[in-house]
Short mmCIF file of C-alpha atoms and ligand atoms in Angstrom, two decimals:
data_model
loop_
_atom_site.label_atom_id
_atom_site.label_comp_id
_atom_site.label_asym_id
_atom_site.label_seq_id
_atom_site.Cartn_x
_atom_site.Cartn_y
_atom_site.Cartn_z
CA UNK A 17 56.41 -56.25 28.12
CA UNK A 18 54.08 -53.99 26.08
CA UNK A 19 56.85 -52.02 24.29
CA UNK A 20 58.62 -55.32 23.54
CA UNK A 21 55.60 -56.19 21.36
CA UNK A 22 54.76 -52.69 20.04
CA UNK A 23 58.17 -51.72 18.61
CA UNK A 24 58.65 -54.66 16.19
CA UNK A 25 54.99 -54.36 15.22
CA UNK A 26 55.42 -50.66 14.30
CA UNK A 27 58.61 -51.50 12.38
CA UNK A 28 56.68 -54.20 10.53
CA UNK A 29 53.88 -51.78 9.58
CA UNK A 30 56.40 -49.13 8.48
CA UNK A 31 58.27 -51.70 6.39
CA UNK A 32 54.98 -52.85 4.85
CA UNK A 33 54.04 -49.30 3.77
CA UNK A 34 57.62 -48.63 2.61
CA UNK A 35 58.06 -45.49 4.71
CA UNK A 36 61.42 -43.67 4.16
CA UNK A 37 62.85 -46.31 1.83
CA UNK A 38 61.16 -45.35 -1.42
CA UNK A 39 59.57 -48.77 -1.27
CA UNK A 40 56.14 -47.55 -2.52
CA UNK A 41 55.72 -48.53 -6.12
CA UNK A 42 57.11 -51.93 -7.07
CA UNK A 43 59.37 -51.94 -10.18
CA UNK A 44 57.34 -52.30 -13.37
CA UNK A 45 57.59 -55.72 -15.01
CA UNK A 46 59.94 -55.77 -17.98
CA UNK A 47 61.37 -52.29 -17.43
CA UNK A 48 64.65 -52.01 -19.36
CA UNK A 49 67.12 -49.07 -19.71
CA UNK A 50 65.70 -47.63 -22.94
CA UNK A 51 63.73 -44.39 -23.32
CA UNK A 52 60.78 -46.28 -24.86
CA UNK A 53 60.52 -48.62 -21.87
CA UNK A 54 61.03 -45.85 -19.29
CA UNK A 55 58.42 -43.75 -21.11
CA UNK A 56 55.84 -46.56 -21.18
CA UNK A 57 56.45 -47.74 -17.59
CA UNK A 58 57.34 -44.56 -15.67
CA UNK A 59 56.97 -41.20 -17.47
CA UNK A 60 53.54 -41.79 -19.05
CA UNK A 61 51.73 -43.61 -16.19
CA UNK A 62 53.35 -41.82 -13.21
CA UNK A 63 54.76 -38.39 -14.21
CA UNK A 64 52.75 -37.14 -17.21
CA UNK A 65 49.53 -36.54 -15.32
CA UNK A 66 47.54 -33.34 -15.79
CA UNK A 67 48.67 -30.74 -13.23
CA UNK A 68 52.06 -32.47 -13.13
CA UNK A 69 54.13 -33.21 -16.27
CA UNK A 70 51.31 -33.92 -18.70
CA UNK A 71 50.29 -31.47 -21.44
CA UNK A 72 51.45 -28.02 -22.50
CA UNK A 73 51.00 -26.56 -18.98
CA UNK A 74 53.46 -29.07 -17.45
CA UNK A 75 55.25 -28.07 -14.23
CA UNK A 76 58.40 -26.04 -15.00
CA UNK A 77 57.81 -26.70 -18.71
CA UNK A 78 58.89 -30.28 -18.16
CA UNK A 79 56.39 -32.13 -20.31
CA UNK A 80 57.00 -35.89 -20.00
CA UNK A 81 54.37 -37.15 -22.44
CA UNK A 82 55.55 -39.62 -25.11
CA UNK A 83 57.35 -37.71 -27.88
CA UNK A 84 58.17 -34.73 -25.62
CA UNK A 85 60.31 -36.13 -22.78
CA UNK A 86 63.60 -36.51 -24.71
CA UNK A 87 63.59 -32.88 -25.95
CA UNK A 88 62.66 -31.58 -22.49
CA UNK A 89 65.27 -33.63 -20.58
CA UNK A 90 68.57 -34.12 -22.43
CA UNK A 91 71.05 -31.30 -21.69
CA UNK A 92 68.14 -29.01 -20.67
CA UNK A 93 68.82 -26.62 -17.76
CA UNK A 94 66.28 -26.22 -15.00
CA UNK A 95 64.34 -22.91 -15.22
CA UNK A 96 64.44 -22.98 -11.40
CA UNK A 97 68.27 -23.15 -11.30
CA UNK A 98 70.22 -22.89 -14.59
CA UNK A 99 73.25 -24.53 -12.91
CA UNK A 100 71.31 -27.78 -12.85
CA UNK A 101 70.68 -29.94 -15.92
CA UNK A 102 67.76 -32.35 -16.07
CA UNK A 103 69.68 -35.19 -17.82
CA UNK A 104 73.43 -35.15 -18.50
CA UNK A 105 74.24 -38.12 -20.76
CA UNK A 106 76.74 -40.50 -19.12
CA UNK A 107 76.42 -38.65 -15.75
CA UNK A 108 73.44 -39.85 -13.65
CA UNK A 109 74.77 -38.43 -10.35
CA UNK A 110 74.73 -34.85 -11.67
CA UNK A 111 71.44 -35.30 -13.51
CA UNK A 112 68.62 -33.38 -11.79
CA UNK A 113 66.05 -36.06 -12.59
CA UNK A 114 67.97 -38.65 -10.53
CA UNK A 115 68.41 -36.22 -7.61
CA UNK A 116 64.65 -35.51 -7.71
CA UNK A 117 63.69 -39.21 -7.87
CA UNK A 118 66.10 -40.25 -5.09
CA UNK A 119 65.44 -37.17 -2.98
CA UNK A 120 69.14 -36.73 -2.38
CA UNK A 121 72.39 -35.57 -4.01
CA UNK A 122 75.64 -37.54 -4.06
CA UNK A 123 77.33 -34.54 -2.32
CA UNK A 124 74.59 -34.40 0.34
CA UNK A 125 73.65 -30.84 -0.61
CA UNK A 126 69.86 -30.28 -0.45
CA UNK A 127 68.00 -31.09 -3.68
CA UNK A 128 66.22 -28.44 -5.72
CA UNK A 129 62.51 -28.36 -4.77
CA UNK A 130 60.60 -31.50 -3.78
CA UNK A 131 61.34 -35.23 -4.26
CA UNK A 132 59.44 -36.74 -7.20
CA UNK A 133 56.78 -37.91 -7.75
CA UNK A 134 55.54 -34.92 -5.79
CA UNK A 135 54.03 -36.10 -2.47
CA UNK A 136 54.85 -39.74 -3.40
CA UNK A 137 54.62 -42.67 -3.57
CA UNK A 138 58.27 -42.65 -4.51
CA UNK A 139 59.79 -45.09 -6.97
CA UNK A 140 61.67 -48.18 -5.83
CA UNK A 141 65.44 -47.78 -6.01
CA UNK A 142 65.49 -50.70 -8.48
CA UNK A 143 63.29 -48.66 -10.85
CA UNK A 144 65.47 -45.55 -10.43
CA UNK A 145 68.55 -47.72 -11.10
CA UNK A 146 67.15 -48.58 -14.54
CA UNK A 147 66.80 -44.85 -15.31
CA UNK A 148 70.34 -44.34 -13.96
CA UNK A 149 71.60 -47.03 -16.35
CA UNK A 150 69.84 -45.39 -19.33
CA UNK A 151 71.63 -42.12 -18.50
CA UNK A 152 74.99 -43.88 -17.79
CA UNK A 153 74.71 -45.50 -21.25
CA UNK A 154 74.35 -42.06 -22.85
CA UNK A 155 70.58 -41.44 -22.54
CA UNK A 156 69.87 -42.57 -26.10
CA UNK A 157 66.62 -41.51 -27.76
C1 HEM B 223 58.38 -40.15 -11.70
C2 HEM B 223 57.62 -39.09 -12.16
C3 HEM B 223 58.17 -37.69 -12.16
C4 HEM B 223 59.40 -37.22 -12.57
C5 HEM B 223 60.51 -38.00 -13.26
C6 HEM B 223 59.45 -35.79 -12.23
C7 HEM B 223 60.55 -34.99 -12.48
C8 HEM B 223 60.64 -33.65 -12.14
C9 HEM B 223 61.82 -32.82 -12.35
C10 HEM B 223 63.13 -33.27 -13.01
C11 HEM B 223 61.51 -31.57 -11.90
C12 HEM B 223 62.41 -30.32 -11.92
C13 HEM B 223 62.10 -29.52 -13.14
C14 HEM B 223 63.09 -28.37 -13.32
O1 HEM B 223 63.26 -27.57 -12.40
O2 HEM B 223 63.72 -28.32 -14.39
C15 HEM B 223 60.16 -31.62 -11.39
C16 HEM B 223 59.50 -30.53 -10.85
C17 HEM B 223 58.20 -30.58 -10.41
N1 HEM B 223 57.33 -31.66 -10.47
FE1 HEM B 223 57.81 -33.53 -11.04
N2 HEM B 223 58.27 -35.41 -11.64
C18 HEM B 223 57.47 -36.53 -11.58
C19 HEM B 223 56.18 -36.60 -11.09
C20 HEM B 223 55.47 -35.50 -10.66
C21 HEM B 223 54.08 -35.55 -10.24
C22 HEM B 223 53.21 -36.81 -10.25
C23 HEM B 223 53.73 -34.27 -9.90
C24 HEM B 223 52.39 -33.74 -9.41
C25 HEM B 223 51.72 -34.38 -8.43
C26 HEM B 223 54.92 -33.43 -10.08
C27 HEM B 223 54.97 -32.08 -9.81
C28 HEM B 223 56.12 -31.29 -9.94
C29 HEM B 223 56.20 -29.89 -9.50
C30 HEM B 223 55.08 -29.07 -8.86
C31 HEM B 223 57.52 -29.44 -9.81
C32 HEM B 223 58.13 -28.04 -9.56
C33 HEM B 223 58.56 -27.86 -8.11
C34 HEM B 223 59.76 -28.74 -7.71
O3 HEM B 223 60.80 -28.73 -8.39
O4 HEM B 223 59.67 -29.41 -6.66
N3 HEM B 223 55.95 -34.21 -10.55
N4 HEM B 223 59.65 -32.90 -11.55
#
């Protein structure tokens, strides 16, 4: 009797806190697949924090402040693994930023380092899909 009540209740709580599904942060209103919109709604408020990707001391040299993100992402190899490229225009699956945001690779190989944002909350897949579309459309400036 007891477990019949507990199990759905736990599932409900897990669903509510978005565990394991990247359901933390709801997609920003009005996010569209342009760099300006992704910068204003994702890079600046979520990534470009001090100690993370804000300022000259950004992690792995990946500064994601407005005016810096394009030059630090497009066709730039990772200093951690030069075989990986942060953003490959027209190729979201092989772009490191997508692998880091989704926490997985299309070939199921382990991702480089941690899933981003580091220690979460992770972005909703619908938000990541907008970034995927920007890259699939050529990652225009
Ligand atoms: C959605 C926002 C974020 C994005 C798009 C992002 C993206 C990335 C990418 C692409 C890398 C790999 C860099 C490379 O090797 O070339 C990286 C590394 C890293 N990021 Fe972030 N990041 C985000 C948020 C954060 C936040 C908020 C923190 C700090 C709490 C953080 C801390 C780090 C650290 C420590 C590394 C190096 C270790 C690793 O690769 O796991 N990031 N990030």
